[in-house]
PDB file of C-alpha atoms and ligand atoms in Angstrom:
ATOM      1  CA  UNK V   1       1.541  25.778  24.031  1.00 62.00           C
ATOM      2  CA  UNK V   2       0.356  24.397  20.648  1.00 77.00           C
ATOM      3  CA  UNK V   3       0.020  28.107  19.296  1.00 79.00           C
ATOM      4  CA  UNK V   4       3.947  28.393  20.575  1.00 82.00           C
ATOM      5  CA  UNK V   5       4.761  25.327  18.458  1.00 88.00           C
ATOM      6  CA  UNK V   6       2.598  25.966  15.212  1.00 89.00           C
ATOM      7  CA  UNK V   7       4.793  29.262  14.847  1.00 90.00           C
ATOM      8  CA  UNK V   8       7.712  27.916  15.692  1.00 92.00           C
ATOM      9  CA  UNK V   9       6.758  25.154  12.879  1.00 92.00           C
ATOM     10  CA  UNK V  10       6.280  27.972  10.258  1.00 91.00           C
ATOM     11  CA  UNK V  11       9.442  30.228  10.883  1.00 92.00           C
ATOM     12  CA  UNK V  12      11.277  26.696  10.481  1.00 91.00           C
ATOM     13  CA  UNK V  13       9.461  25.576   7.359  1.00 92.00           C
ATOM     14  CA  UNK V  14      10.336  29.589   6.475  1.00 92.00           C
ATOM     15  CA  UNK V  15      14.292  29.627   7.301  1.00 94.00           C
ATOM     16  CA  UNK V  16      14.773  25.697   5.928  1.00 92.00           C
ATOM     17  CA  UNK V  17      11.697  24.981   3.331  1.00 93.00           C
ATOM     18  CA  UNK V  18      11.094  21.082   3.019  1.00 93.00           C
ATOM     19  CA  UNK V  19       7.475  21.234   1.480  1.00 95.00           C
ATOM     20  CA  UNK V  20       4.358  18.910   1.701  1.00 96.00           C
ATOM     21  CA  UNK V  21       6.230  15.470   2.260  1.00 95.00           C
ATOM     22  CA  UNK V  22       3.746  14.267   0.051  1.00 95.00           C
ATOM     23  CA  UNK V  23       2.662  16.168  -2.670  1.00 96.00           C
ATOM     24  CA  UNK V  24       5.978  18.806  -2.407  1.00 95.00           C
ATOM     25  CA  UNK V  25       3.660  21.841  -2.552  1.00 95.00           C
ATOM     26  CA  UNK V  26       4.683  24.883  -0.031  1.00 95.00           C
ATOM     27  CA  UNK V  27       3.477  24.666   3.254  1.00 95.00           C
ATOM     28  CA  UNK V  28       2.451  28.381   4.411  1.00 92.00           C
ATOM     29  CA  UNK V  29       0.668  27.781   7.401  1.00 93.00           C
ATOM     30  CA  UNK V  30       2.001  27.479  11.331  1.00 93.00           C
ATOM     31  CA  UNK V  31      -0.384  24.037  10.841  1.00 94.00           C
ATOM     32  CA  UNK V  32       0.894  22.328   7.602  1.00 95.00           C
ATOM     33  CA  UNK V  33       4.375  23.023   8.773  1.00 95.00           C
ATOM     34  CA  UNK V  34       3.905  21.445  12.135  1.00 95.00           C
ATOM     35  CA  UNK V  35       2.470  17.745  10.201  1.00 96.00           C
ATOM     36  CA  UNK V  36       4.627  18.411   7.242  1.00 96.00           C
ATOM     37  CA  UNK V  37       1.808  17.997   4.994  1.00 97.00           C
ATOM     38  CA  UNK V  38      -0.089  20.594   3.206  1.00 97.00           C
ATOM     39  CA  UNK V  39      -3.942  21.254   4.185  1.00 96.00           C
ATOM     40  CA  UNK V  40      -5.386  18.938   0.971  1.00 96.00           C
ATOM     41  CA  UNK V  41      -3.067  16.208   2.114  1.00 96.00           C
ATOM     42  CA  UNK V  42      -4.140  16.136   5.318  1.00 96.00           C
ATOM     43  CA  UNK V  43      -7.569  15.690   4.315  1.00 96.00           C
ATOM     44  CA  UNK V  44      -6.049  13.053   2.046  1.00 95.00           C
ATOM     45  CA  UNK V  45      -5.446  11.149   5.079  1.00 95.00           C
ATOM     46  CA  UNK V  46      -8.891  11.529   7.230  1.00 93.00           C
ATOM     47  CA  UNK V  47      -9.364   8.377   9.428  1.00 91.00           C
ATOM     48  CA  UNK V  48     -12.064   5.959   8.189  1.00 84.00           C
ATOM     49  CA  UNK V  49     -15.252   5.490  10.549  1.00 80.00           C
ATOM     50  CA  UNK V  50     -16.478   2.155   8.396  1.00 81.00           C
ATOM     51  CA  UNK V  51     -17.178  -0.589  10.396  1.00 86.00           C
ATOM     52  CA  UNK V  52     -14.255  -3.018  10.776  1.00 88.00           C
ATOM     53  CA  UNK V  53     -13.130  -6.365  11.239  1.00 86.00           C
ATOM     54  CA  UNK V  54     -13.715  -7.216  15.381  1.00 78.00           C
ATOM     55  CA  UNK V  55      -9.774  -9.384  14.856  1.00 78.00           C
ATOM     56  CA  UNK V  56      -7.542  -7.163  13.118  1.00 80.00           C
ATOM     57  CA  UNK V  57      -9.094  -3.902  12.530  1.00 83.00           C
ATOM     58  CA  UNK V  58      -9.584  -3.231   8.809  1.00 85.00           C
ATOM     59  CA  UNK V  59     -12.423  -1.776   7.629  1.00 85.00           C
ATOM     60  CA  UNK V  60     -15.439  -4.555   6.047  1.00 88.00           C
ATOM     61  CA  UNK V  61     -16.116  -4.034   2.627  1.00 81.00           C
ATOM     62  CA  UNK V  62     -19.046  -6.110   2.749  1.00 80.00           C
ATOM     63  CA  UNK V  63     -18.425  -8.736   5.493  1.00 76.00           C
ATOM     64  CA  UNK V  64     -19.553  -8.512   8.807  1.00 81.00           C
ATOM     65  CA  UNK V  65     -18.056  -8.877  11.686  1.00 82.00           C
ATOM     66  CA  UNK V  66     -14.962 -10.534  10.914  1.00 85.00           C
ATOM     67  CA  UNK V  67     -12.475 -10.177   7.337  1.00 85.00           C
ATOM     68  CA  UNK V  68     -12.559 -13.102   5.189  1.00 85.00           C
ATOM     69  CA  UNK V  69      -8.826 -13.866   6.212  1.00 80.00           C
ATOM     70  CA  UNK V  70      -9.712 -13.396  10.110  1.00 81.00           C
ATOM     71  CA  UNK V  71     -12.802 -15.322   9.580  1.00 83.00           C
ATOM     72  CA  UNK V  72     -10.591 -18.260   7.659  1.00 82.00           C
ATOM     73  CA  UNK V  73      -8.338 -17.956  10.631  1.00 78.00           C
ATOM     74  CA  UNK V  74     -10.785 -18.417  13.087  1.00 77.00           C
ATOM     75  CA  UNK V  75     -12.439 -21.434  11.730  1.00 79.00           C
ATOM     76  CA  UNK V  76      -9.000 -23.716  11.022  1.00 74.00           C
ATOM     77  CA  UNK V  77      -8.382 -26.252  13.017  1.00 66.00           C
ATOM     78  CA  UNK V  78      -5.065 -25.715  13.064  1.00 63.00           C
ATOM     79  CA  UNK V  79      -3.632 -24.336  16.298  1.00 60.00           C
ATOM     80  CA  UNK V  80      -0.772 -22.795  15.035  1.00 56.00           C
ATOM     81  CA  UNK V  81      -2.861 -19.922  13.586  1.00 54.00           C
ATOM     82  CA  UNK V  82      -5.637 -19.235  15.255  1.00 56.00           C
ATOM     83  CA  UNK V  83      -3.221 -18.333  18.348  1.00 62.00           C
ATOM     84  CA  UNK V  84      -3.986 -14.318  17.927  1.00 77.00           C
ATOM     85  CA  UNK V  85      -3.730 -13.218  21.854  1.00 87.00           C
ATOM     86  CA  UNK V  86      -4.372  -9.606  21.239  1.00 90.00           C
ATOM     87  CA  UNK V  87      -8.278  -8.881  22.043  1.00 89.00           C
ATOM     88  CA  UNK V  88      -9.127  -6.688  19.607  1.00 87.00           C
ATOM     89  CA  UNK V  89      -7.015  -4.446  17.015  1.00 89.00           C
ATOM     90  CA  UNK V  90      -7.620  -1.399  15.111  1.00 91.00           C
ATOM     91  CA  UNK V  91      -5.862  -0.930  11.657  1.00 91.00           C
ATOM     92  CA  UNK V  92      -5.810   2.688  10.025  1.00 93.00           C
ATOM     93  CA  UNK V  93      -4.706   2.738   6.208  1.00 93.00           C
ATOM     94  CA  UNK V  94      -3.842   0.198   3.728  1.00 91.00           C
ATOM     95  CA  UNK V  95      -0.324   0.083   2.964  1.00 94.00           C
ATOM     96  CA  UNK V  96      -0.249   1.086  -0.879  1.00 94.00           C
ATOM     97  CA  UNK V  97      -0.019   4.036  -3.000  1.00 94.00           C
ATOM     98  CA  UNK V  98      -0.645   7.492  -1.044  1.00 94.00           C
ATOM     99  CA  UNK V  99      -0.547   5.756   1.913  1.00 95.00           C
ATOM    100  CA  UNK V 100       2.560   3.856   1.677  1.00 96.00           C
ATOM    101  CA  UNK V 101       4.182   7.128   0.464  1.00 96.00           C
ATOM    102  CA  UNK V 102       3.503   8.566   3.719  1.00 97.00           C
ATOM    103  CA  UNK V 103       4.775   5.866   6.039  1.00 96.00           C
ATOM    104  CA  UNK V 104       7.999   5.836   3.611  1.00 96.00           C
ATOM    105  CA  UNK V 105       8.563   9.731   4.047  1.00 96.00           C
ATOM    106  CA  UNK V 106       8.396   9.224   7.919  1.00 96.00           C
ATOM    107  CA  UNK V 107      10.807   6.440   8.287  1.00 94.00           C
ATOM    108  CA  UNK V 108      13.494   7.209   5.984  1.00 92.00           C
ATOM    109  CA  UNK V 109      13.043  10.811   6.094  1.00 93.00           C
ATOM    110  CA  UNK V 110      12.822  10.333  10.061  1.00 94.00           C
ATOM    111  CA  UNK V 111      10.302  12.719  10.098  1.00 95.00           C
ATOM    112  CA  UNK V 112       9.466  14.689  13.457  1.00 94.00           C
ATOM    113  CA  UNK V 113       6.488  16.496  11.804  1.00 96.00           C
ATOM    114  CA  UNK V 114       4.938  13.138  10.205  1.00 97.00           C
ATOM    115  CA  UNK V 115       5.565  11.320  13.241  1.00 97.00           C
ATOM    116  CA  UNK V 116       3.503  14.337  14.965  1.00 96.00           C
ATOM    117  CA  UNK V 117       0.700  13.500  12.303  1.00 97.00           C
ATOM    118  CA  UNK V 118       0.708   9.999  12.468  1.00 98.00           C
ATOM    119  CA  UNK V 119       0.463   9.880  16.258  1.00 97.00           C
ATOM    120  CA  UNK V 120      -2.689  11.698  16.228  1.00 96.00           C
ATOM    121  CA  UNK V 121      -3.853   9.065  14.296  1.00 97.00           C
ATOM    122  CA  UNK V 122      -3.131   6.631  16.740  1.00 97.00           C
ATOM    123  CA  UNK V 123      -5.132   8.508  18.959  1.00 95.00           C
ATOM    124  CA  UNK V 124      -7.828   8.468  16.960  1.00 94.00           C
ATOM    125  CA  UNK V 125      -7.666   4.264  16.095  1.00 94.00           C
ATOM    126  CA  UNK V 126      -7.547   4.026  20.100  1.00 93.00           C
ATOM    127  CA  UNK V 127     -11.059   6.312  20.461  1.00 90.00           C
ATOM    128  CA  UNK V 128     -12.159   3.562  17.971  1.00 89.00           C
ATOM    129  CA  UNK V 129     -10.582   0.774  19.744  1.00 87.00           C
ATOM    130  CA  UNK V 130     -13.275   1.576  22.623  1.00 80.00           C
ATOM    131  CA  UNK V 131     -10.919   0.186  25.467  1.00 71.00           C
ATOM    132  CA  UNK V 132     -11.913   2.005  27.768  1.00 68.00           C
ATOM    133  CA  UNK V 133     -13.435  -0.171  30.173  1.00 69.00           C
ATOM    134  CA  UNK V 134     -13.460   1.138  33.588  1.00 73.00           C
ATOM    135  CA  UNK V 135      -9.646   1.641  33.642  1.00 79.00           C
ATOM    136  CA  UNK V 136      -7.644   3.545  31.753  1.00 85.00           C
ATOM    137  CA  UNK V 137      -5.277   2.126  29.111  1.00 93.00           C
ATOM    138  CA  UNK V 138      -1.565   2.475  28.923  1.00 96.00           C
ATOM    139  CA  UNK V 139       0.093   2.644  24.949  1.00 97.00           C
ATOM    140  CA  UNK V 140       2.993   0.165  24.813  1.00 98.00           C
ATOM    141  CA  UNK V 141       4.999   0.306  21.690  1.00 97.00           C
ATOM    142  CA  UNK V 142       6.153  -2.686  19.872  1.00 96.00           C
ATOM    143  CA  UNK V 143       9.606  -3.022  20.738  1.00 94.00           C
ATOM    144  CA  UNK V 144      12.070  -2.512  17.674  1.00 89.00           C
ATOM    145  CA  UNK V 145      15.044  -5.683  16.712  1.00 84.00           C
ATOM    146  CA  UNK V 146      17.555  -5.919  18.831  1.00 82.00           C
ATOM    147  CA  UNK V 147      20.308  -3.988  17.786  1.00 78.00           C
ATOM    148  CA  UNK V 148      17.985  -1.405  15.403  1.00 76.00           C
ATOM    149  CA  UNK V 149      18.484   1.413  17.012  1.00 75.00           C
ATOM    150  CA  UNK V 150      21.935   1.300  17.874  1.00 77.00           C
ATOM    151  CA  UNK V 151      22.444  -0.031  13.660  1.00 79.00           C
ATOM    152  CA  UNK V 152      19.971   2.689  12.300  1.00 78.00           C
ATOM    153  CA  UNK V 153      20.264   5.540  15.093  1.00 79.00           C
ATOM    154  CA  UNK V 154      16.600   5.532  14.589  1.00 87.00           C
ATOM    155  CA  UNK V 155      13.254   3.638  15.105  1.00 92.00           C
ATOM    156  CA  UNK V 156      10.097   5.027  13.710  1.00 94.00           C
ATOM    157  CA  UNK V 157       7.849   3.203  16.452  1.00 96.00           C
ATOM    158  CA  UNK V 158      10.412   4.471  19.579  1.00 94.00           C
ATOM    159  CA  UNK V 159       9.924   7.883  17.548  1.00 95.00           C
ATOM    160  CA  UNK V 160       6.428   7.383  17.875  1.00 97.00           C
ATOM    161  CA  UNK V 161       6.031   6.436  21.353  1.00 97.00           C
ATOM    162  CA  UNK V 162       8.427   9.746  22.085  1.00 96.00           C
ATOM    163  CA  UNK V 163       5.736  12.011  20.320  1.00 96.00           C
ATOM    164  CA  UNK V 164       3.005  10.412  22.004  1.00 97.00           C
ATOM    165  CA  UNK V 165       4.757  10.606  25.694  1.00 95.00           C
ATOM    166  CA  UNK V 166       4.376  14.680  24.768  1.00 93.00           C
ATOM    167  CA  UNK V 167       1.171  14.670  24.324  1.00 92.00           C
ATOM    168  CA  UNK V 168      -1.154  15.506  26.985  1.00 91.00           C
ATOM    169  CA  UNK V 169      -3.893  14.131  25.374  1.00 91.00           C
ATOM    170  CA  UNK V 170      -2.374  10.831  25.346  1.00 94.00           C
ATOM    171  CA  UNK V 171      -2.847   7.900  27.732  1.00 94.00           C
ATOM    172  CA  UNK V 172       0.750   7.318  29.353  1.00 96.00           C
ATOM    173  CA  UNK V 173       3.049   5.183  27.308  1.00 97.00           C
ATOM    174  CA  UNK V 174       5.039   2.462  28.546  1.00 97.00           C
ATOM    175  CA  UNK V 175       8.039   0.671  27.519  1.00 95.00           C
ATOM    176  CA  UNK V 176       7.960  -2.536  29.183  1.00 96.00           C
ATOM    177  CA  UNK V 177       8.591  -4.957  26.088  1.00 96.00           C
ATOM    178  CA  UNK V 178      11.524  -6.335  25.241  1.00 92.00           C
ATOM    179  CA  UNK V 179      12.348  -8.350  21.805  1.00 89.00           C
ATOM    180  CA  UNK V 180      15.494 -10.959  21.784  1.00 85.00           C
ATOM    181  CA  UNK V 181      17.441 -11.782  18.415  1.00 78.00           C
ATOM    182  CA  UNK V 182      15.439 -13.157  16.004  1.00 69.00           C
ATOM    183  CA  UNK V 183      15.633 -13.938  12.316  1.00 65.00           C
ATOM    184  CA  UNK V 184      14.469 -10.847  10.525  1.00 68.00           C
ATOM    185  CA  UNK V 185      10.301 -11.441   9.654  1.00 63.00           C
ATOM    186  CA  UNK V 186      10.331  -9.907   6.319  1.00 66.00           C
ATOM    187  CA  UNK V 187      10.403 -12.864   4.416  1.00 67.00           C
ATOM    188  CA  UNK V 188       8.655 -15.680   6.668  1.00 66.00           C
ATOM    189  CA  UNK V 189       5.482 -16.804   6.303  1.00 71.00           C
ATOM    190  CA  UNK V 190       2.857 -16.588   8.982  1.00 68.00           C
ATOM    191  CA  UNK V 191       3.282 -19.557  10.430  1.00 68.00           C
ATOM    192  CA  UNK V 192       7.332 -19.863  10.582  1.00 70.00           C
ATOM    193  CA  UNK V 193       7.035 -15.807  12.127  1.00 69.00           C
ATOM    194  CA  UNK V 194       5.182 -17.002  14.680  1.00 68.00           C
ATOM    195  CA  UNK V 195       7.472 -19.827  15.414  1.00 68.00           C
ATOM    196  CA  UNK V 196      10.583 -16.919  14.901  1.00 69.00           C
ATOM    197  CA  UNK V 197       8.927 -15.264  17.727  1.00 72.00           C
ATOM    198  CA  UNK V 198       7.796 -17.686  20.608  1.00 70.00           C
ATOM    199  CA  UNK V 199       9.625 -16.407  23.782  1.00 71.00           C
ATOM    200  CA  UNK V 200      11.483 -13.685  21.710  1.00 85.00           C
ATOM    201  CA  UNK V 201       9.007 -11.063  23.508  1.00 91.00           C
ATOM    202  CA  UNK V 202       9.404 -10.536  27.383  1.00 91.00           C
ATOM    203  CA  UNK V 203       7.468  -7.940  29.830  1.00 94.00           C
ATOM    204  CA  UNK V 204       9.670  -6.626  32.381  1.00 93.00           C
ATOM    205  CA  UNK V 205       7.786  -4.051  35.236  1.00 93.00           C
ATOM    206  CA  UNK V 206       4.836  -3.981  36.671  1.00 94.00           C
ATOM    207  CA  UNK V 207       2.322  -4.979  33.784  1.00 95.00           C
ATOM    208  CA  UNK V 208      -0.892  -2.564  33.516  1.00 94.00           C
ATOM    209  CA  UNK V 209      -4.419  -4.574  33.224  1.00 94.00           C
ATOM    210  CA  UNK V 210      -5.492  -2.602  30.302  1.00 95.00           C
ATOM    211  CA  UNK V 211      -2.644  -2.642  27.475  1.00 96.00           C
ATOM    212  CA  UNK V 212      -3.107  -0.749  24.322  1.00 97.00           C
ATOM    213  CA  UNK V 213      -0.214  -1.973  21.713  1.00 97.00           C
ATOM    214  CA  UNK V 214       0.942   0.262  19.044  1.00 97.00           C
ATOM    215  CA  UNK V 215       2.573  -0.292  15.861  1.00 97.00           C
ATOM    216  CA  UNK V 216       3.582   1.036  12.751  1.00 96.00           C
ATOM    217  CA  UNK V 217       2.625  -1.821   9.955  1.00 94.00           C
ATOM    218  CA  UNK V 218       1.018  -5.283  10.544  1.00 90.00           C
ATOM    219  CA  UNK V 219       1.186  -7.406   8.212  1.00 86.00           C
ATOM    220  CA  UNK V 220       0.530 -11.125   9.531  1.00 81.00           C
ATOM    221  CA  UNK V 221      -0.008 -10.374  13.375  1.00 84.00           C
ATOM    222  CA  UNK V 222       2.486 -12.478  14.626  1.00 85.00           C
ATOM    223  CA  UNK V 223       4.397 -10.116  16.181  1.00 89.00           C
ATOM    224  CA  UNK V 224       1.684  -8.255  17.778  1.00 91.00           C
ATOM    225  CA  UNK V 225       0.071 -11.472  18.636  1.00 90.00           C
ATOM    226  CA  UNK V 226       3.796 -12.521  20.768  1.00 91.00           C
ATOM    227  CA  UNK V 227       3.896  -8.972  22.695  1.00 95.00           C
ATOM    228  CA  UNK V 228       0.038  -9.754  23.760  1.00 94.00           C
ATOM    229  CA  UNK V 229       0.762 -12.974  24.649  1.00 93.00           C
ATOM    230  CA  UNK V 230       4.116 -11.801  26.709  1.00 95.00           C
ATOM    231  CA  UNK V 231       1.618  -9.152  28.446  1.00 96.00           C
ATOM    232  CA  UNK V 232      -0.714 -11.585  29.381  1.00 96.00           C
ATOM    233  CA  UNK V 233       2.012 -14.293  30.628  1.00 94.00           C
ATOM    234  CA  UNK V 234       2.543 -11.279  33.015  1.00 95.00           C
ATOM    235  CA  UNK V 235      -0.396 -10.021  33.905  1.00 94.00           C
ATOM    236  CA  UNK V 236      -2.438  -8.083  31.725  1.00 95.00           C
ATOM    237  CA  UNK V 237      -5.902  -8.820  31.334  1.00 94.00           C
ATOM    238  CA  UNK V 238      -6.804  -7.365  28.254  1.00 94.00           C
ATOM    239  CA  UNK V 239      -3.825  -6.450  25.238  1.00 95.00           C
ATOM    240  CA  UNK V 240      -5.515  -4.203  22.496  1.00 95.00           C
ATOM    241  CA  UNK V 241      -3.721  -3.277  19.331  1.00 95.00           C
ATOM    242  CA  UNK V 242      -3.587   0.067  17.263  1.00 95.00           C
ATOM    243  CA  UNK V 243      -1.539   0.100  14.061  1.00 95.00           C
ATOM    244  CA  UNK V 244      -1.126   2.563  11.513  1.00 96.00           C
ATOM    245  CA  UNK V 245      -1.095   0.365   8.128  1.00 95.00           C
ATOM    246  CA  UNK V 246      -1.741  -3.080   7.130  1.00 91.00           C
ATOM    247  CA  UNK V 247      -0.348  -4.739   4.434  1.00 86.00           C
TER     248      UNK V 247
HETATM  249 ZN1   ZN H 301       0.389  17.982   0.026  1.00 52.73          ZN
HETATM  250 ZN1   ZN H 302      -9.771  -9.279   9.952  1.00 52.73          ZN
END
């Protein structure tokens, strides 16, 4: 099947050239032109195996354990942030330079072959995630805005969670999350996000016990931390979290 797609990649990339996404150089094999990105790229982008922080995912520099920020988090005494109701999380790439470039080329360029790329490595954070306890996970994607899609024609987690549905090698993915108006995030501050999004999130279905969340970027938590806590209210026991960048 894969072979039938590879070629059909490279006769595509043939007829209607777009290029490494990244570094614009031609893409001559059926493999670059099914990821979009050239074989040095792809490299470019190998998954870190460092050991990471056990609350949102990054890889330690020199801590252990925990991040400085998670660990700051952790030891407040104020309520209002150490709510984080997500179990564990795995975080892939920083969001800067290279990396950023990547995430931008995907969602604006609404990339089929990136989001190919980028889903495999959201099947590699979940082997690192190590949820597999017994039962088997189901992926549940973030849920976009209200009113994204139908605004944008287009969300790049939805996109995602599409890619990932095709894969056999993926757990199944459900979409039983769903996000009420809110004030956009982008410019709150941890605290007021959170506040944004109490009983914004719902669960509708039947709610599996193991839940694997997936997102694009994180930047505070908040909003993963209101989908785990909206799984939970209905009946998950454990939420994980796997998420391409973190800012
Ligand atoms: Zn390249
Ligand atoms: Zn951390």
């Amino acid at each position: 099947m894969k072979t039938i797609s590879l070629f059909a990649s490279l006769v595509l990339e043939f007829l209607f050239p777009e290029g490494c996404r990244i570094c614009g150089s031609m893409l001559i094999s059926g493999e670059s032109s099914f990821y979009g990105l050239c074989h040095s790229c792809r490299d470019g982008f190998a998954v870190e195996t460092a050991s990471r922080c056990e609350k949102c995912g990054k890889p330690l520099i020199s801590e252990s354990c925990f991040c400085l920020s998670c660990r700051a988090i952790l030891e407040t005494k104020d309520e209002s942030k150490t709510q984080m109701s997500y179990d564990r999380l795995i975080s892939l790439f920083p969001y800067t330079g290279k990396w950023k470039k990547l995430l931008k080329a995907f969602k604006f360029g609404k990339s089929i072959p990136l989001g190919r790329f980028l889903s495999e490595r959201l099947l590699e954070a979940l082997v690192l995630l190590k949820a597999d306890e017994g039962e088997k996970p189901v992926l549940v994607p973030v849920p976009p805005r209200p009113g994204k899609i139908r605004k944008t024609g287009w969300d790049q987690v939805e996109s995602l969670a599409v890619l990932l549905k095709k894969n056999r090698e993926a757990p199944p993915v459900l979409r039983c999350l769903k996000r009420l108006k809110s004030e956009t995030q982008k410019k709150l501050n941890r605290k007021r996000r959170q506040e944004n999004l109490r009983g914004r999130v719902f669960a509708k279905g039947n709610i599996p016990k193991i839940c694997v969340l997936f997102d694009d970027v994180i930047t505070t938590g908040s909003t993963m931390d209101a989908c785990a806590k909206a799984l939970k209210d209905s009946g998950a026991e454990k939420v994980y979290g796997i998420c391409l960048f973190y800012d």
